[in-house]
mmCIF file of C-alpha atoms in Angstrom:
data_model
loop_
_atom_site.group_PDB
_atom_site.id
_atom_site.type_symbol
_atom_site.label_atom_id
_atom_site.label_comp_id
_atom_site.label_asym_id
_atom_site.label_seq_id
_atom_site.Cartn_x
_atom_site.Cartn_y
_atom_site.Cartn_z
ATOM 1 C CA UNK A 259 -28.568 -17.434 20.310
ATOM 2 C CA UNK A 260 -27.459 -14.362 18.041
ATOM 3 C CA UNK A 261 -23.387 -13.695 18.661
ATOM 4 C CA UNK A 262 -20.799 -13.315 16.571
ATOM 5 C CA UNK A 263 -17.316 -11.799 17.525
ATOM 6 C CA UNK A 264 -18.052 -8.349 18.252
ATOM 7 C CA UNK A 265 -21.813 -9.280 20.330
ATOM 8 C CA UNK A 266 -19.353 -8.959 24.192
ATOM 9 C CA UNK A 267 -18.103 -5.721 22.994
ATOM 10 C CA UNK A 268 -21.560 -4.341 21.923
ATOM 11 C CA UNK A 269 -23.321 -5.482 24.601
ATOM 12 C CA UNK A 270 -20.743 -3.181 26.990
ATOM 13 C CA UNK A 271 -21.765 0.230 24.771
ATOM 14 C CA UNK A 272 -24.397 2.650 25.739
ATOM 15 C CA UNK A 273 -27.757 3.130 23.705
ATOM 16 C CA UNK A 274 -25.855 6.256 22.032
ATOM 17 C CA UNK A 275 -22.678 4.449 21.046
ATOM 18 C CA UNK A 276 -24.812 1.889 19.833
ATOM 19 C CA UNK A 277 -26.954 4.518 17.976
ATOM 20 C CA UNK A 278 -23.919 6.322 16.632
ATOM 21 C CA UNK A 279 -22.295 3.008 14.765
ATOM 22 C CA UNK A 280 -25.948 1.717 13.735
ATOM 23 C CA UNK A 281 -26.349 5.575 11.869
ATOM 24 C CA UNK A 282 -22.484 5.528 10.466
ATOM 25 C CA UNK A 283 -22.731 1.946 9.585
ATOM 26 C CA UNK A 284 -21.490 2.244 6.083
ATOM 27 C CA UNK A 285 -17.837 3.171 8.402
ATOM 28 C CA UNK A 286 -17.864 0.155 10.208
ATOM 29 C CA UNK A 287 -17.480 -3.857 9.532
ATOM 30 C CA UNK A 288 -20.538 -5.958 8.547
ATOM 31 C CA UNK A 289 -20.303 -7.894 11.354
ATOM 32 C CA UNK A 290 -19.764 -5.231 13.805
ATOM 33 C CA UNK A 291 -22.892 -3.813 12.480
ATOM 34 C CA UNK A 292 -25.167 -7.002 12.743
ATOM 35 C CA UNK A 293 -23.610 -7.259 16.583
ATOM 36 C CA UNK A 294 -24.952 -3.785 17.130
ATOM 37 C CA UNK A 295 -28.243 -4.178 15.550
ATOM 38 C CA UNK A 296 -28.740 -7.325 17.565
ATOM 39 C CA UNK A 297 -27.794 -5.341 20.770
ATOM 40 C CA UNK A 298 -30.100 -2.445 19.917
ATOM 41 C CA UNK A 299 -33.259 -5.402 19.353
ATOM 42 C CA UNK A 300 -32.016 -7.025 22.583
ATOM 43 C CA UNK A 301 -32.796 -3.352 24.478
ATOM 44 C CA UNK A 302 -35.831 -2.993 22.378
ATOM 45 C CA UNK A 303 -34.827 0.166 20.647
ATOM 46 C CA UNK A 304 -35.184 -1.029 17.207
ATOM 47 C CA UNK A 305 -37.729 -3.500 15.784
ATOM 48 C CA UNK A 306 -36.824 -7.118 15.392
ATOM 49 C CA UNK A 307 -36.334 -8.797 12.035
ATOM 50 C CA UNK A 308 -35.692 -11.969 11.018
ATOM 51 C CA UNK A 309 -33.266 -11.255 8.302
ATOM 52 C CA UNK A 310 -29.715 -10.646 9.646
ATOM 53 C CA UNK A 311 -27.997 -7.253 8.205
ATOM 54 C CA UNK A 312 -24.948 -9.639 6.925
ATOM 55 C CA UNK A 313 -27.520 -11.591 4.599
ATOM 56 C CA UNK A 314 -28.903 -7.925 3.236
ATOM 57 C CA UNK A 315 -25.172 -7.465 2.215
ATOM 58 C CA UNK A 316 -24.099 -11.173 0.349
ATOM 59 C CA UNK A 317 -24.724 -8.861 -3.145
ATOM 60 C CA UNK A 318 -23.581 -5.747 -2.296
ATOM 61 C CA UNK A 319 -20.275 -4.346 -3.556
ATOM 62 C CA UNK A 320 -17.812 -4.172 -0.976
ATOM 63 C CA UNK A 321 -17.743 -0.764 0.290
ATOM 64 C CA UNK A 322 -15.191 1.763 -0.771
ATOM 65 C CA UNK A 323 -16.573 4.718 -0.211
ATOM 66 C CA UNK A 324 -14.967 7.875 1.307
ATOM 67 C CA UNK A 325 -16.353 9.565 4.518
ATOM 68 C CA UNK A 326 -15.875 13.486 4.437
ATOM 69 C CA UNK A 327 -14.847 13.887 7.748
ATOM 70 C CA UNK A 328 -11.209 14.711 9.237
ATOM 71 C CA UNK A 329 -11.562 12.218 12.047
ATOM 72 C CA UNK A 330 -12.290 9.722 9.885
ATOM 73 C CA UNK A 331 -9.492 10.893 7.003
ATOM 74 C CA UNK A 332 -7.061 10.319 10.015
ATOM 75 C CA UNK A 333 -8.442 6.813 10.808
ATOM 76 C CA UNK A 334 -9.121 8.516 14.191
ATOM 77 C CA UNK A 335 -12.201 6.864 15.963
ATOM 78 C CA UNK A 336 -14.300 6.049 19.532
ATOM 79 C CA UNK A 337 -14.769 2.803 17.613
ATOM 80 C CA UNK A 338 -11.635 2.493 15.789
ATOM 81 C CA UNK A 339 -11.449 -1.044 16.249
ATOM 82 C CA UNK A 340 -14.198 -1.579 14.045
ATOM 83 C CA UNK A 341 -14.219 0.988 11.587
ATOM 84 C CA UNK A 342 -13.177 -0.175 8.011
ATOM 85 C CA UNK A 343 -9.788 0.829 7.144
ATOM 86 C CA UNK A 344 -8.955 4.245 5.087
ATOM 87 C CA UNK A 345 -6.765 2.342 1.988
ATOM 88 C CA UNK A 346 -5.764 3.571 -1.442
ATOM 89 C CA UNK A 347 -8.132 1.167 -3.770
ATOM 90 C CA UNK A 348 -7.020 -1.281 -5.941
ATOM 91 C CA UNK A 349 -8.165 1.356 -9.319
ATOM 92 C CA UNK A 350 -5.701 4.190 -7.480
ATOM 93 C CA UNK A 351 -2.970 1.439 -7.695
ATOM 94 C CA UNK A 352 -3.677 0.370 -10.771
ATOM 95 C CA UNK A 353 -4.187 4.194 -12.201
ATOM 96 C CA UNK A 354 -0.621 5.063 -10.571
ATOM 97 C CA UNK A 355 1.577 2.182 -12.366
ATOM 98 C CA UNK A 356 -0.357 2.267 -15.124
ATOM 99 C CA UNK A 357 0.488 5.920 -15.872
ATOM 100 C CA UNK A 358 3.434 6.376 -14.049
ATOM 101 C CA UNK A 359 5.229 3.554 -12.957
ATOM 102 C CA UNK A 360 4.792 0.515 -10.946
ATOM 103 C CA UNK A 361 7.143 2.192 -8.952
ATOM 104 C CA UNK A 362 4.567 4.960 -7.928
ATOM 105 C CA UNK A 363 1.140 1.518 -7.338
ATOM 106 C CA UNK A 364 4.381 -0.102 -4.652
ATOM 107 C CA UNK A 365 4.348 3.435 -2.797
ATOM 108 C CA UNK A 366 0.412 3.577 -2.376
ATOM 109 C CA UNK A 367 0.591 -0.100 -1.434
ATOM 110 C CA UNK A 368 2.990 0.485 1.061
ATOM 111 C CA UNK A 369 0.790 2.752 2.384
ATOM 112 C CA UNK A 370 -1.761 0.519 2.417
ATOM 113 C CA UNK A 371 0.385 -2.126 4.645
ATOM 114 C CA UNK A 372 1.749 0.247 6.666
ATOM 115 C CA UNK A 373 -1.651 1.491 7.620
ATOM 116 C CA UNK A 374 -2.372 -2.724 8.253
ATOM 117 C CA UNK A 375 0.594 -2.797 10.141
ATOM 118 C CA UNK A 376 2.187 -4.972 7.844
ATOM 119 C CA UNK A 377 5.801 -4.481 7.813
ATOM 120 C CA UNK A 378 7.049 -7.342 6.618
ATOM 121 C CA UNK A 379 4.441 -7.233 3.722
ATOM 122 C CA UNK A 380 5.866 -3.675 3.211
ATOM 123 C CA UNK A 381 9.686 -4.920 3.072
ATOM 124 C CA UNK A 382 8.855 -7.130 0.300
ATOM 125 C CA UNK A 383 6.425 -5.018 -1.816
ATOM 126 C CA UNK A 384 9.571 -2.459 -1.456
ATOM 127 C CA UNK A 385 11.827 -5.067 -2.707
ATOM 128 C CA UNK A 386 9.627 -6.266 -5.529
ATOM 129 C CA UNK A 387 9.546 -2.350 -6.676
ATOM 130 C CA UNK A 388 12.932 -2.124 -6.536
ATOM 131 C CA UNK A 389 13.635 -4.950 -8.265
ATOM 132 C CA UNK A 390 11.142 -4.715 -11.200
ATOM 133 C CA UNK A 391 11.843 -1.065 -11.698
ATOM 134 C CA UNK A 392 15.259 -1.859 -12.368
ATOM 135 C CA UNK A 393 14.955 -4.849 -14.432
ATOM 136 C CA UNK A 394 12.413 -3.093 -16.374
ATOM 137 C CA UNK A 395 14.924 -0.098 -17.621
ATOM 138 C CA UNK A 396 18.198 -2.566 -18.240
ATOM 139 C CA UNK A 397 15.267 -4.638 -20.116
ATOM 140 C CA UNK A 398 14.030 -1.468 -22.075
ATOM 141 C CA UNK A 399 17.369 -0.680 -23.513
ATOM 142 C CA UNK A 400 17.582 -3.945 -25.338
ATOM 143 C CA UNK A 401 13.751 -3.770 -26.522
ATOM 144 C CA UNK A 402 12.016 -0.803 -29.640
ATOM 145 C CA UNK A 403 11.437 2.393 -28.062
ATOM 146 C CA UNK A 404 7.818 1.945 -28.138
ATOM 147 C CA UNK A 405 5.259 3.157 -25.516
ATOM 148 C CA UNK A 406 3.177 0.066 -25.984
ATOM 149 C CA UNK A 407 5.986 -1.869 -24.276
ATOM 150 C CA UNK A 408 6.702 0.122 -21.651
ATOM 151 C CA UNK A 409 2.803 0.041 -20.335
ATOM 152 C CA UNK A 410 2.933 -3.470 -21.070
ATOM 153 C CA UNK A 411 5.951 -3.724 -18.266
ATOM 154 C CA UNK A 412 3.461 -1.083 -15.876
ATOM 155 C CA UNK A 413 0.099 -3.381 -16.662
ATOM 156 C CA UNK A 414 2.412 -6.459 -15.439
ATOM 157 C CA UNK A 415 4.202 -4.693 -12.192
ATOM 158 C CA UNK A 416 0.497 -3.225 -11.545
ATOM 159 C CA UNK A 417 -1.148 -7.233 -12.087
ATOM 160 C CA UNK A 418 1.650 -8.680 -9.400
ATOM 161 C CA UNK A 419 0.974 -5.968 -6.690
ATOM 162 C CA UNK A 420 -2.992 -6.108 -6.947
ATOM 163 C CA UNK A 421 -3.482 -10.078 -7.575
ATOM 164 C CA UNK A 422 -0.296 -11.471 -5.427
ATOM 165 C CA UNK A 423 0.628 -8.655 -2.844
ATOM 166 C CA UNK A 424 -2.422 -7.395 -2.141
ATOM 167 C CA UNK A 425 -4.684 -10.488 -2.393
ATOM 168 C CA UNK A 426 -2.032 -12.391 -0.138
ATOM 169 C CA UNK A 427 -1.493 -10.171 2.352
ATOM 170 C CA UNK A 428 -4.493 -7.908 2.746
ATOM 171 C CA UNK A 429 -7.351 -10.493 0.797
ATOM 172 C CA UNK A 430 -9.417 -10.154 -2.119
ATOM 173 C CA UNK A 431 -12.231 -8.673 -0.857
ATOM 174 C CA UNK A 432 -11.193 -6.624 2.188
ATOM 175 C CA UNK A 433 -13.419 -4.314 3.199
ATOM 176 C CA UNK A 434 -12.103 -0.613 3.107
ATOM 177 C CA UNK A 435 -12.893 2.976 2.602
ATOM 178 C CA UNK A 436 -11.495 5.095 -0.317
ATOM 179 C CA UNK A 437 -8.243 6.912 0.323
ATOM 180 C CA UNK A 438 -8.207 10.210 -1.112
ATOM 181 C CA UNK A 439 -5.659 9.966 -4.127
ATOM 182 C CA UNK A 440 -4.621 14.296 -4.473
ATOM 183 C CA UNK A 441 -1.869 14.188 -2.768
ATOM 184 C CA UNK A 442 -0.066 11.589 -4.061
ATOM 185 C CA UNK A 443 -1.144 12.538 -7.156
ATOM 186 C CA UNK A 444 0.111 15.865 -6.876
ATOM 187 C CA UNK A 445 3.340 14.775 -5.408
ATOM 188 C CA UNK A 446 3.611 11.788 -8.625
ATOM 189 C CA UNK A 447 2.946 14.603 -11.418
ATOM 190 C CA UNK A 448 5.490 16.949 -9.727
ATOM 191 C CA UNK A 449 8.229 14.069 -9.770
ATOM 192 C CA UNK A 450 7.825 13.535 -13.205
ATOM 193 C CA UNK A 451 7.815 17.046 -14.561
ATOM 194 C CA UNK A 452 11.262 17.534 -12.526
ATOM 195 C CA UNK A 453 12.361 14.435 -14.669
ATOM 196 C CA UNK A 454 11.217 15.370 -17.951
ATOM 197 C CA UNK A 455 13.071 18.973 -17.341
ATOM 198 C CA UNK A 456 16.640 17.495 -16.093
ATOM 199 C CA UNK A 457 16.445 15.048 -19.279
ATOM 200 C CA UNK A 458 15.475 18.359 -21.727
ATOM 201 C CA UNK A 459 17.262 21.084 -19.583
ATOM 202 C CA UNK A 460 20.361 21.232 -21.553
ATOM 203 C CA UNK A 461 18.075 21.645 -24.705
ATOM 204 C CA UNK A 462 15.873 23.704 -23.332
ATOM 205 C CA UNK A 463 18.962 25.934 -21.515
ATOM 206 C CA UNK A 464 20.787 25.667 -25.108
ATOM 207 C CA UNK A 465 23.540 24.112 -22.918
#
């Protein structure tokens, strides 16, 4: 018999519901998927197959990709137990501490957990920020002023969020849609322009 962990819930939705995950099913889990299509066969609305939608996926990429609509930006859903989560990817985290800080990957992370409800995970990732951030500038003083060593301190901070934090509290290969990155990228940009005119103000002011 076909059943995974989703096949009790599916087999309690009506033909449309059904219809409306099989048609969206790049928003959903594989698995909630494969319950559905089974469903659907069981009713005889689609054609049976032997080959199960999870074995048409083994080498796929994981999906990432962003759904256009504001329901779905908000993580709102009929199904929202089985739609794939709406997470900042692991290239937005990687962009941000790369060419910010690591500072500014722990704050999409945190996101990320929060949106998980992880707070624990969240406490710690803060923590680790905090901690590296400030280790990172007492360490710079002593070290050339050199811009090759201060992306070598975000590459690090970025590796230790993606490969520990992430991998150990949300997995490897966690299935998620793309989080749009604007705003924080807007909000990123504007903090460091403020910085860069307080440290050049009294130049700039002839102060």
């Amino acid at each position: 018999m076909r059943t995974n962990s989703f096949t009790k819930k599916m087999s309690t939705k009506s033909n449309t519901e059904l219809e409306q995950i099989f048609e969206n099913k790049s928003d959903y889990t594989d698995e909630a998927v494969q319950a559905v299509i089974w469903e659907l066969e069981n009713r005889n609305l689609i054609e049976k197959t032997d080959i199960s939608y999870l074995e048409t996926q083994v080498n796929s990429e994981i999906a990432e990709t962003s759904v256009p609509k504001e329901d779905l930006e908000n993580n709102e859903s009929p199904f929202e137990e089985l739609v794939l989560p709406i997470l900042y990817s692991k290239k937005a985290i990687q962009g941000f501490s790369i060419l910010f800080s690591t500072i500014f990957g722990v704050v999409l992370l945190m996101s990320n957990l929060k949106a998980m409800n992880k707070p624990k995970a969240r406490v710690e990732v803060l923590v680790f920020g905090i901690a590296y951030s400030i280790f990172t500038v007492i360490l710079l003083n002593y070290l050339p002023k050199m811009f090759f060593i201060t992306l070598l301190f975000n590459i690090i901070g970025y590796a230790v969020l993606t490969e520990y934090y992430w991998n150990r509290n949300l997995g490897k290969h966690l299935q998620h849609r793309k989080k749009e990155i604007w705003k924080p990228l807007i909000i990123s940009i504007s903090i460091i322009v403020l910085l860069v005119f307080l440290q050049f103000s009294p130049q700039i002011l002839g102060v």
